[in-house]
Coordinates of C-alpha atoms and ligand atoms in Angstrom, one line a residue:
M1 CA 0.0 0.0 0.0
R2 CA 1.5 3.3 -1.1
I3 CA 0.9 5.9 1.7
A4 CA 1.9 9.6 1.6
V5 CA 1.8 12.3 4.2
Y6 CA 0.8 15.9 3.2
P7 CA 1.8 18.2 6.0
G8 CA 1.0 21.9 6.4
S9 CA -0.7 24.6 8.5
F10 CA -3.9 24.7 6.4
D11 CA -5.1 27.9 8.2
P12 CA -7.6 27.4 6.6
I13 CA -7.7 24.8 3.8
T14 CA -8.1 26.4 0.3
Y15 CA -8.9 25.1 -3.1
G16 CA -5.1 25.1 -3.8
H17 CA -4.6 22.6 -1.0
L18 CA -7.5 20.6 -2.3
D19 CA -6.0 20.5 -5.7
V20 CA -2.8 19.0 -4.3
I21 CA -4.9 16.5 -2.3
K22 CA -6.8 15.4 -5.4
R23 CA -3.5 15.0 -7.4
A24 CA -1.9 13.0 -4.5
I25 CA -4.8 10.5 -4.3
G26 CA -4.3 9.9 -8.0
L27 CA -0.8 8.8 -7.2
F28 CA -1.1 7.1 -3.8
D29 CA -3.4 4.5 -2.2
H30 CA -3.8 6.6 1.0
L31 CA -3.1 10.1 2.0
V32 CA -2.6 11.3 5.6
V33 CA -3.1 15.1 5.8
V34 CA -1.1 16.3 8.8
V35 CA -1.9 19.6 10.4
G36 CA 0.6 21.6 12.5
D37 CA 1.8 25.1 13.4
N38 CA 4.5 26.6 11.3
V39 CA 6.9 28.3 13.7
R40 CA 7.9 30.7 10.9
K41 CA 4.3 32.0 10.6
A42 CA 2.3 34.4 12.9
H43 CA -0.2 32.9 15.3
A44 CA -2.8 30.8 13.4
L45 CA -6.3 32.1 13.1
F46 CA -7.9 28.7 13.7
S47 CA -6.8 26.1 16.3
V48 CA -5.2 22.8 15.0
E49 CA -8.5 21.0 16.0
E50 CA -10.6 23.4 14.0
R51 CA -8.3 23.1 11.0
V52 CA -8.4 19.3 11.2
E53 CA -12.2 19.4 11.3
M54 CA -12.4 21.8 8.3
I55 CA -10.2 19.5 6.2
R56 CA -12.2 16.4 7.2
E57 CA -15.4 18.2 6.2
T58 CA -13.8 19.2 2.8
T59 CA -12.6 15.7 2.0
T60 CA -15.6 13.6 3.1
S61 CA -16.1 12.3 -0.4
W62 CA -12.7 10.6 -0.1
A63 CA -12.9 9.6 3.6
D64 CA -11.8 6.1 2.8
R65 CA -8.6 7.3 1.1
V66 CA -7.8 10.5 3.0
T67 CA -7.3 10.8 6.8
V68 CA -6.5 13.9 8.7
E69 CA -4.4 14.1 11.9
K70 CA -2.7 16.6 14.1
L71 CA 1.1 17.0 14.0
E72 CA 2.8 16.9 17.4
G73 CA 6.6 16.7 17.3
L74 CA 8.8 16.0 14.3
L75 CA 7.3 15.4 10.9
V76 CA 9.7 12.5 10.2
D77 CA 8.4 10.7 13.3
K78 CA 4.8 11.2 12.1
V79 CA 5.8 9.9 8.7
H80 CA 7.1 6.7 10.3
A81 CA 4.1 6.3 12.6
T82 CA 1.7 6.4 9.6
G83 CA 3.8 3.9 7.6
A84 CA 4.2 6.4 4.7
Q85 CA 7.2 6.4 2.3
T86 CA 6.6 9.9 0.9
I87 CA 6.0 13.5 1.9
I88 CA 3.8 15.5 -0.4
R89 CA 4.2 19.3 -0.7
G90 CA 2.6 21.8 -3.1
L91 CA 4.8 24.0 -5.2
R92 CA 3.4 27.3 -6.4
A93 CA 5.5 30.2 -7.7
A94 CA 9.3 30.2 -7.4
T95 CA 8.9 31.9 -4.0
D96 CA 8.1 28.5 -2.4
F97 CA 11.3 26.9 -3.7
D98 CA 14.0 28.0 -1.2
Y99 CA 12.0 27.2 1.9
E100 CA 10.9 23.8 0.5
F101 CA 14.4 22.9 -0.5
E102 CA 15.6 23.7 3.0
M103 CA 12.9 21.5 4.5
V104 CA 13.6 18.5 2.2
L105 CA 17.3 18.6 3.1
A106 CA 16.6 19.0 6.8
N107 CA 14.1 16.1 6.8
R108 CA 16.6 14.0 4.8
M109 CA 19.3 14.6 7.4
L110 CA 16.9 13.6 10.1
D111 CA 15.8 10.5 8.2
P112 CA 17.0 9.6 4.7
S113 CA 14.5 6.7 4.3
F114 CA 11.7 8.6 2.5
E115 CA 11.3 11.0 -0.4
S116 CA 9.5 14.4 -0.8
V117 CA 7.3 14.8 -3.9
F118 CA 6.2 18.2 -5.1
L119 CA 2.9 18.7 -6.9
M120 CA 2.0 21.8 -8.9
P121 CA -1.6 23.0 -8.7
N122 CA -3.8 24.1 -11.6
S123 CA -2.6 27.5 -12.8
Q124 CA -5.7 29.3 -11.3
Y125 CA -4.4 28.3 -7.8
M126 CA -0.7 29.2 -8.4
Y127 CA -0.9 32.4 -6.4
L128 CA -3.5 31.2 -3.8
S129 CA -2.5 31.1 -0.2
S130 CA -4.4 30.9 3.1
S131 CA -2.9 34.3 4.0
I132 CA -4.3 36.0 0.9
V133 CA -7.7 34.5 1.6
K134 CA -7.7 35.9 5.2
E135 CA -6.7 39.3 3.8
V136 CA -9.5 39.2 1.2
V137 CA -12.1 38.2 3.8
S138 CA -10.9 40.7 6.4
L139 CA -11.3 43.5 3.8
G140 CA -14.9 42.4 3.0
G141 CA -14.1 40.6 -0.3
D142 CA -15.6 37.5 -1.8
A143 CA -13.6 34.4 -1.0
G144 CA -15.9 32.1 -3.1
P145 CA -13.2 31.4 -5.7
F146 CA -10.7 30.4 -3.1
V147 CA -12.3 28.3 -0.3
P148 CA -15.4 26.1 0.1
P149 CA -18.5 28.1 1.3
F150 CA -18.5 26.7 4.9
V151 CA -14.8 27.7 5.3
E152 CA -15.7 31.2 4.0
R153 CA -18.4 31.4 6.7
K154 CA -16.0 30.3 9.4
L155 CA -13.5 32.9 8.2
R156 CA -16.1 35.6 8.3
E157 CA -17.2 34.6 11.8
R158 CA -13.6 34.4 13.2
L159 CA -12.4 37.6 11.5
G160 CA -15.5 39.4 12.5
Q161 CA -15.0 38.4 16.2
R162 CA -11.4 39.5 16.0
N163 CA -12.2 42.9 14.5
R164 CA -14.9 43.5 17.1
K165 CA -12.4 42.5 19.9
M166 CA -9.8 44.9 18.5
S167 CA -12.2 47.8 18.2
N168 CA -13.5 47.2 21.8
E169 CA -9.9 47.3 23.0
Q170 CA -9.2 50.7 21.4
Ligands
ADP1 P1 3.0 25.6 5.6 O1 3.0 26.6 6.7 O2 3.5 24.2 6.0 O3 3.7 26.1 4.4 P2 0.5 25.8 4.2 O4 -0.9 25.5 4.6 O5 0.8 27.2 3.8 O6 1.5 25.3 5.3 O7 0.9 24.9 2.9 C1 0.9 23.5 3.0 C2 1.4 23.0 1.7 O8 0.5 23.2 0.7 C3 2.7 23.6 1.2 O9 3.5 22.6 0.5 C4 2.3 24.7 0.2 O10 3.3 24.9 -0.7 C5 1.1 24.0 -0.4 N1 0.1 24.9 -0.9 C6 -0.5 25.9 -0.2 N2 -1.3 26.6 -1.1 C7 -1.2 26.0 -2.3 C8 -1.7 26.3 -3.6 N3 -2.5 27.3 -3.8 N4 -1.4 25.5 -4.6 C9 -0.5 24.4 -4.3 N5 0.1 24.1 -3.2 C10 -0.3 24.9 -2.1

């Protein structure tokens, strides 16, 4: 059984992530989406549990092929625990490249027994990121082209609460 792990922050899941998930399940028998916090990024908008739940809800039609788990500790340990041989990452514009290259080499030094595979999304998602979606929604824009409707609702709720909290504090 060919198993792959797709790690990321997914804060929140977008159609770009979903595009990578669809491509990955075309190549592997089972995909474990693993959700963690990226120490290089600002505090996440949604908790890890909320992000896991949103991905589960978005991938229900492949529930037999896609499972979603939290990441605690090192990714390489998680990969071993799932029995996977491969790490999947998405590759967008050239800006992703240096960081991804660093990560592959670091993971390889920690454990040389598996490979990283990069999948490119459809061109319409090439410049899509969770950060841009949060920016669009916080400015009152339509996130329909970027995230499923229930994720957009959750974003509006959360960003609305945050904006209200900030204006009460002023
Ligand atoms: P991280 O903080 O680990 O980079 P992200 O949720 O930002 O977490 O991204 C997880 C993975 O999904 C990364 O490999 C990233 O390149 C990829 N990804 C994010 N958005 C897209 C997109 N629009 N198209 C393709 N891959 C994407």
